[in-house]
Coordinates of C-alpha atoms in Angstrom, one line a residue:
X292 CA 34.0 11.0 31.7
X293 CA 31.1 13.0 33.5
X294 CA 31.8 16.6 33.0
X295 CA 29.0 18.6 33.6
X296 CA 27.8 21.0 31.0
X297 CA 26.3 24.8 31.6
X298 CA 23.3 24.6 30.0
X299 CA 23.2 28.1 29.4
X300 CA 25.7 28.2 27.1
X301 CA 25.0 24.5 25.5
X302 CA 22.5 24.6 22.8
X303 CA 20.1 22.1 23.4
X304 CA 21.0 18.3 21.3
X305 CA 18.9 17.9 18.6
X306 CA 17.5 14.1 19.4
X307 CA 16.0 15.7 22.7
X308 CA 13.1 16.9 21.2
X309 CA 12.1 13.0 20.1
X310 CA 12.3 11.9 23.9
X311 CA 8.9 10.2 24.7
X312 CA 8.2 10.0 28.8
X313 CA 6.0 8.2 30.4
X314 CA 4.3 11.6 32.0
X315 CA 3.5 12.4 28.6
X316 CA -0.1 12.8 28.1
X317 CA -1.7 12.8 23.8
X318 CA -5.0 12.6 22.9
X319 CA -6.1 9.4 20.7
X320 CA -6.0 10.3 16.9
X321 CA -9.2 11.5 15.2
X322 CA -10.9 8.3 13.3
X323 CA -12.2 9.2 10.4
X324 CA -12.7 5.8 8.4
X325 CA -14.1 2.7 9.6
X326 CA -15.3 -0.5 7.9
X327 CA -18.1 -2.0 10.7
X328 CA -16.4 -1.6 14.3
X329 CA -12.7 -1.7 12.7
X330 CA -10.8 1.6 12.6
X331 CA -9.1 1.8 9.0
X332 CA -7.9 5.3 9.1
X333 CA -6.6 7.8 11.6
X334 CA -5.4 11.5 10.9
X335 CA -1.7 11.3 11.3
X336 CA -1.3 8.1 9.9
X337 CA -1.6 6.6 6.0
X338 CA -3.3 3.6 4.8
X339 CA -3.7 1.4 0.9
X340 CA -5.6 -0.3 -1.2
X341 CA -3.8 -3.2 -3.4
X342 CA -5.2 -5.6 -5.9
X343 CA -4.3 -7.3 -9.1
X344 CA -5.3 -5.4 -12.2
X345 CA -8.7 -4.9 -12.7
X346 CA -9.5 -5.5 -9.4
X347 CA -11.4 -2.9 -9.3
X348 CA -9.3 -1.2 -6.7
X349 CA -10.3 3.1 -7.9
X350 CA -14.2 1.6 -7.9
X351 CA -13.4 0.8 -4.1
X352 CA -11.6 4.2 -3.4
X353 CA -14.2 6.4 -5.3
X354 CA -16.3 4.8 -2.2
X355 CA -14.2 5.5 0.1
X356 CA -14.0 9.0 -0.8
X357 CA -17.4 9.6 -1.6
X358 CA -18.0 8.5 1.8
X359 CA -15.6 11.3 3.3
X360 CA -17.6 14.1 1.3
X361 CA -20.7 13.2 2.9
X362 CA -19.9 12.0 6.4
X363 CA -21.8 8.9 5.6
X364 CA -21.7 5.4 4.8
X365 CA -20.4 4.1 1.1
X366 CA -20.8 0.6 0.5
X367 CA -19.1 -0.4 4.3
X368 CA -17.2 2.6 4.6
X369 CA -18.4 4.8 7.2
X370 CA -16.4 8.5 7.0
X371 CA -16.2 11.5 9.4
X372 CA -13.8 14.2 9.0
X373 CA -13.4 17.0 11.6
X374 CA -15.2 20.5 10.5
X375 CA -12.1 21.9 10.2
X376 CA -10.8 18.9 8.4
X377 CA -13.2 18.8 5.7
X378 CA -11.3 18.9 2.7
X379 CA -10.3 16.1 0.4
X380 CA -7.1 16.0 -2.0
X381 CA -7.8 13.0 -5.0
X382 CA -4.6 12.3 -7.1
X383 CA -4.2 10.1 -10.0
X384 CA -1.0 9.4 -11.5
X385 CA -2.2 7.0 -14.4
X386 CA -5.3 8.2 -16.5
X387 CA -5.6 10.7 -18.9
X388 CA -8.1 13.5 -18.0
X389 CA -11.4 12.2 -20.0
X390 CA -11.0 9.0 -17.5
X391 CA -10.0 11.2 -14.6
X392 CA -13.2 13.0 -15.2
X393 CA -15.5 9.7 -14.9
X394 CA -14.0 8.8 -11.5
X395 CA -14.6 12.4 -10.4
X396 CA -18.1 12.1 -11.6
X397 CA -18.3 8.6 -10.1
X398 CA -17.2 9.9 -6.9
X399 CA -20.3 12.7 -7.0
X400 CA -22.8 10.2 -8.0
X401 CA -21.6 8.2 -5.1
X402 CA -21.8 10.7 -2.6
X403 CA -25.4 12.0 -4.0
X404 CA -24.3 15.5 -5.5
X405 CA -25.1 16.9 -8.6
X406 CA -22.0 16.6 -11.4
X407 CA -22.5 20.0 -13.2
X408 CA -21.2 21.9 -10.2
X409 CA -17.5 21.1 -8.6
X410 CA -17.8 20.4 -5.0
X411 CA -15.5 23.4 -3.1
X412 CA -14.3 20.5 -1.0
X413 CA -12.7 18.4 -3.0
X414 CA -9.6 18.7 -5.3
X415 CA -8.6 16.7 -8.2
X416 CA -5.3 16.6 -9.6
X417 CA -4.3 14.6 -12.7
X418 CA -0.6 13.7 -12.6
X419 CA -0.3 10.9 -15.4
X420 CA 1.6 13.9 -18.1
X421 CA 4.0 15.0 -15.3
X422 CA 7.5 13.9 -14.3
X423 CA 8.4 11.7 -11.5
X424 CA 9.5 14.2 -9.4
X425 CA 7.2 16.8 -10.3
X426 CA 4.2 14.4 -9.2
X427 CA 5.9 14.9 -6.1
X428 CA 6.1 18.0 -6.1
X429 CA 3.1 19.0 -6.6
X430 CA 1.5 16.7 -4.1
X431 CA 3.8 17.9 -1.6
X432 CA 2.4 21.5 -2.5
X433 CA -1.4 20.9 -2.5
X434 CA -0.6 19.3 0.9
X435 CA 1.0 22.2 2.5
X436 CA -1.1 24.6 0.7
X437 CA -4.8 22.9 2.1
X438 CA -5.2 24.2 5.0
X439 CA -8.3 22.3 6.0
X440 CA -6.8 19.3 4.2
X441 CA -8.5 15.9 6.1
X442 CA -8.0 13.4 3.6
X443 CA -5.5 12.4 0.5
X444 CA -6.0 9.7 -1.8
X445 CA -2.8 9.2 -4.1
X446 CA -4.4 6.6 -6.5
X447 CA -1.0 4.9 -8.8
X448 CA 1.9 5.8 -5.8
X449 CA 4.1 3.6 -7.7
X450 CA 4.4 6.2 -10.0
X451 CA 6.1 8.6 -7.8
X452 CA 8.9 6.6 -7.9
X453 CA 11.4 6.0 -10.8
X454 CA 12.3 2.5 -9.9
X455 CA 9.8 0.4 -7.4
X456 CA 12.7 -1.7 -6.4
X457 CA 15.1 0.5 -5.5
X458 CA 15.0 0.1 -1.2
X459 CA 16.7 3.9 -1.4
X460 CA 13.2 5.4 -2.9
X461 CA 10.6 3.2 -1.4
X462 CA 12.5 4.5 1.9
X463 CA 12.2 7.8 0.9
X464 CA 9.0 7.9 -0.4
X465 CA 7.2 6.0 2.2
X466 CA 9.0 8.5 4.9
X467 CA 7.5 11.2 2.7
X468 CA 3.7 9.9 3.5
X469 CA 4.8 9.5 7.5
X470 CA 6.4 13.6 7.7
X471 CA 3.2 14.7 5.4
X472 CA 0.9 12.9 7.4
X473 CA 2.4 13.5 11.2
X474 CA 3.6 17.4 10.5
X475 CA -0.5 17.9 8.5
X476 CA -2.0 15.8 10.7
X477 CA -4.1 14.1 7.7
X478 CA -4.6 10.9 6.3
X479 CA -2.9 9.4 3.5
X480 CA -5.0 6.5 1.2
X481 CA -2.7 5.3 -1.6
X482 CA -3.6 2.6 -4.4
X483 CA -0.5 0.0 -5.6
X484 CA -0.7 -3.2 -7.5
X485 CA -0.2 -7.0 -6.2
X486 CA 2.0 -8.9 -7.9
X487 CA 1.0 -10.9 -10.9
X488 CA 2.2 -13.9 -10.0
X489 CA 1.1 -13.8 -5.9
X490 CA -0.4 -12.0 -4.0
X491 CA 2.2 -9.7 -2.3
X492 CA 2.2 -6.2 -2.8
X493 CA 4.8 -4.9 -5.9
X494 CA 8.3 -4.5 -5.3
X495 CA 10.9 -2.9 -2.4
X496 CA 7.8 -0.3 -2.3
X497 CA 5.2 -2.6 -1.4
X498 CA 7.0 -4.4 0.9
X499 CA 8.0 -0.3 3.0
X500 CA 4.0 0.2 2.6
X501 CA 3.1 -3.3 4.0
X502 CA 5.4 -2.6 7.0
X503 CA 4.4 1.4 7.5
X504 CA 0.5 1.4 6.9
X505 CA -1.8 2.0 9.2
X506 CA -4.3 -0.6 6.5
X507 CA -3.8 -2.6 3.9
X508 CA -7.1 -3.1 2.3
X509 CA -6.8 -6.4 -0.4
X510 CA -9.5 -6.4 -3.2
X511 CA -9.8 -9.4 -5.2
X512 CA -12.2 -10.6 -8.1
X513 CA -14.5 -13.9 -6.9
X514 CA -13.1 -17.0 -8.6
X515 CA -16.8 -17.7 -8.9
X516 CA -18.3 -14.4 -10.1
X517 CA -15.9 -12.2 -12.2
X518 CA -18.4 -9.5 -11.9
X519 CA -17.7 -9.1 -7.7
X520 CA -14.9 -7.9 -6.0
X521 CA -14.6 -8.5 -2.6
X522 CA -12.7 -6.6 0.2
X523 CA -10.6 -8.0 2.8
X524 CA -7.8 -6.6 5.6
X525 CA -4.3 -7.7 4.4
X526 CA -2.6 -6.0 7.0
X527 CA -4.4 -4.1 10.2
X528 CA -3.8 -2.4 13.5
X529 CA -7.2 -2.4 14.6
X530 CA -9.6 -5.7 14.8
X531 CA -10.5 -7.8 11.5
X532 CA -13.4 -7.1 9.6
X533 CA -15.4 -9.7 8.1
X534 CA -14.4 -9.4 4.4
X535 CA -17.6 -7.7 2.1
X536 CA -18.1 -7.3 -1.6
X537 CA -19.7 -5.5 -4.4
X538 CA -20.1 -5.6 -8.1
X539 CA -20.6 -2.5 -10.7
X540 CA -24.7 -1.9 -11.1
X541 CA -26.2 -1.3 -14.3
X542 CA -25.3 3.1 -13.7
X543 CA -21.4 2.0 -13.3
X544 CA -21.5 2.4 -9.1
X545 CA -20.5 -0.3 -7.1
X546 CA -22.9 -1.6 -4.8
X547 CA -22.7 -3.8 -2.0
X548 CA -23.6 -7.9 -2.3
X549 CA -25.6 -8.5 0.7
X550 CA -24.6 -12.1 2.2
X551 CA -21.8 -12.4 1.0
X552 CA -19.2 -15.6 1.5
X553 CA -15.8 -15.3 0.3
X554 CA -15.0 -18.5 -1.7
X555 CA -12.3 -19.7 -3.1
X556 CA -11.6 -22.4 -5.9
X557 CA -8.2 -23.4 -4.6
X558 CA -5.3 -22.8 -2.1
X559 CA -3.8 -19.4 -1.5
X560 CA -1.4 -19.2 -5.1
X561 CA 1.4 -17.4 -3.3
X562 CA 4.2 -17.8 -0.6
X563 CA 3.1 -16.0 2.4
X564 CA 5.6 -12.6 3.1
X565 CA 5.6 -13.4 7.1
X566 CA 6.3 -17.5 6.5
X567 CA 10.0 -16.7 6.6
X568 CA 11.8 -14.2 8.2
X569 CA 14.2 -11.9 6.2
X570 CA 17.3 -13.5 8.4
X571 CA 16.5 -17.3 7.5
X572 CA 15.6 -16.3 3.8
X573 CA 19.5 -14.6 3.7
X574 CA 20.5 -18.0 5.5
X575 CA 18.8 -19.9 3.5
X576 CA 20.1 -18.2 0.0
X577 CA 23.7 -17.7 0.9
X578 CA 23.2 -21.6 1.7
X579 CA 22.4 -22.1 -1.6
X580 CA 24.7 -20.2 -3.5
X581 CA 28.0 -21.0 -1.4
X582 CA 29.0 -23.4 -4.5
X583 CA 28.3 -21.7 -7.5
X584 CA 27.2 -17.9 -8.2
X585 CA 24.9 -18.7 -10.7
X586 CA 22.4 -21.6 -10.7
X587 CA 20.0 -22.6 -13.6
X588 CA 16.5 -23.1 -13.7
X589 CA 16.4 -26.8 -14.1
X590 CA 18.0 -26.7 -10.9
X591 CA 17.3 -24.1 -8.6
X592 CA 14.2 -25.8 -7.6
X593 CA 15.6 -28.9 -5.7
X594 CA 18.2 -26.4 -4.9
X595 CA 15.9 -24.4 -2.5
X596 CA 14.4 -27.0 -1.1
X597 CA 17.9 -28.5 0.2
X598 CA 18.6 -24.9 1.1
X599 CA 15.7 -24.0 3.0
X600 CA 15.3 -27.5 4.2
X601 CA 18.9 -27.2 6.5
X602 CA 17.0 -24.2 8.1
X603 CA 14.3 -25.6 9.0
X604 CA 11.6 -25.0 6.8
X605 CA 10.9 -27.8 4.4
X606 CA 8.7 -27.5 0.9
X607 CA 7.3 -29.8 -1.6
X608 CA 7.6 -28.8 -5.2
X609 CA 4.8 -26.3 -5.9
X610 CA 5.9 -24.3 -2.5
X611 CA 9.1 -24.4 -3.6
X612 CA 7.9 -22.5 -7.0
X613 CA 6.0 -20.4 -5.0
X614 CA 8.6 -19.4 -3.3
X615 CA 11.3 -19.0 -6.2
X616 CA 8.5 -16.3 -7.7
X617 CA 8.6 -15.0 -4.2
X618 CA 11.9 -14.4 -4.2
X619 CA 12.4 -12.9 -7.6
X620 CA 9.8 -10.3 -7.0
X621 CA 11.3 -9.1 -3.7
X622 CA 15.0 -9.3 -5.8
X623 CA 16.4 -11.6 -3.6
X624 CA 17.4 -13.7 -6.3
X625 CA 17.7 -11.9 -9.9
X626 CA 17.4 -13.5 -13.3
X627 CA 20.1 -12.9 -15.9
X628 CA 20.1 -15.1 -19.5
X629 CA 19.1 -18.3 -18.4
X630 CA 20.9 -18.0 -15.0
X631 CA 19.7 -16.6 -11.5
X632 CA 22.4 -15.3 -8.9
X633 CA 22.0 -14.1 -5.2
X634 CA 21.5 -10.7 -4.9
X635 CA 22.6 -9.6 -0.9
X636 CA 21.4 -6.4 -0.9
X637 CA 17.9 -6.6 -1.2
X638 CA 15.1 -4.8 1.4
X639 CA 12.9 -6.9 2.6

């Protein structure tokens, strides 16, 4: 039915105020990181870093932010904040203060200032003693509080959520970092760990980050040289960089290696996230466990190469470990005693 309504008297529905038309005109966001010619960072959008631990993955931010302070160029950061977007918001959700206190003076070092006098640019918040929900909470309020507020770094975000693979609070959380950023027109830089077993980011929360982020940045230890780390794009809007690396000098900074070529000893160790898309791997699974609920070890293997195999996408052995890891990380399959059993509901 077409009745026509008197839009006088009709409040106006709330989803018109997210229609986009094609007479719209915006402005292109403010870059404020790059690494060479690729953007990395915008204001209004968020971005990571992710590595195994030990990766040296706060080294590699400290850079970043030390970049920021000084509207320069930090290993193969280059950072410009707008003037009226000059100040920087550091959290960290793991160390204790002592250790919180060397990044901070790592940071100042860096960026060539003196560390006997705070800069009145930056703020430093230590977290690691604080609820899960107050860490939110107060990051929520130093973000609406700074009013020239240009960049945040949230250095541990799986901390700010109780369980990291729970699809109900990686959803929330990562909608948290798109409202902060959009409504404070800033940019979000979190840290979160890669897997131990592959190399995909940790949990329902990794996989929401992967998908949302402006950048992922990877940083990985040389299989040649424990001492460098190098840095690579995981996941990008903008171009590819060429990956670079650096290694800790004898003052504890990180410094670039000129000429650098990323080696590896072997094959990628992990099953790629984008290989198989979330409908084939549900396919594929409820393939599998059609005849029984519970499979064992011994043969889940062969198992999921017949499964997969009917869809399409056939394995040898080691893939087909891979791929079991794979799954039990993102919770599409889940352990219990000596069993494992489908599990439907997970978030890819």
């Amino acid at each position: 039915m077409n009745a026509q309504r008197d839009s006088a008297s009709v409040p106006v529905s709330s989803w018109c105020s997210a229609r986009l038309f094609v007479t719209d005109e915006f402005a292109a966001p403010p870059v404020i990181l790059r690494v060479d010619d690729s953007v990395i960072g915008t204001l209004g959008n968020f971005s990571a870093s992710t590595g195994k631990a030990k990766s040296k993955k706060t080294f590699n931010v400290c850079a970043i932010v030390a970049a920021a302070m000084t509207g320069g160029t930090v290993l193969n950061y280059s950072a410009s904040l707008p003037p009226e977007r000059r100040r920087i918001l550091y959290v960290d959700t793991e160390q204790s203060r002592f250790h919180c206190k060397r990044v901070l003076c790592r940071i100042l070092r860096l960026a060539g200032l003196p560390t006997d006098v705070h800069p009145p640019l930056l703020e430093f918040l230590c977290l690691r003693g604080y609820a899960t929900k107050e860490r939110l909470r107060k990051i929520e309020e130093a973000i609406y509080d700074l009013d020239d507020l240009g960049l945040v770094v949230i250095d541990g975000i799986r901390d700010l959520a109780h369980d990291i693979n729970s699809p109900g609070e990686a959803t929330d959380l990562i909608t948290k970092l798109m409202q902060w950023t959009d409504e404070r027109r800033i940019h979000i830089h979190t840290v979160l760990h890669l897997n131990k077993g592959d190399d995909n980011t940790r949990g329902h929360l990794g996989t929401e980050l992967n998908n949302k982020a402006e950048t992922v940045l990877q940083i990985t230890k040389d299989d040649f040289d424990r001492d460098i780390s190098s840095v690579a794009a995981m996941h990008i809007r903008d171009r590819d960089f060429e990956p670079f690396a650096f290694r800790i000098n004898a003052d504890a900074l990180p410094e670039q290696v000129e000429d650098y070529q990323l080696r590896q000893t072997t094959a990628a160790k992990s099953f790629d996230y984008a290989e198989v898309c979330e409908a084939k791997h549900r396919e594929a699974l409820e393939l599998l466990f059609s005849k029984a609920d519970r499979v064992s070890y011994s043969s889940l293997i062969g198992r999921l190469q017949s499964s997969y195999a009917a869809i399409g996408h056939s394995f040898g052995i080691n893939k087909a470990k891979q791929l079991k890891v794979f799954l039990e990380n993102k919770r599409m399959i889940v352990k219990e005693d000596k069993f494992y059993r489908y599990n439907p509901d997970f978030h890819y």
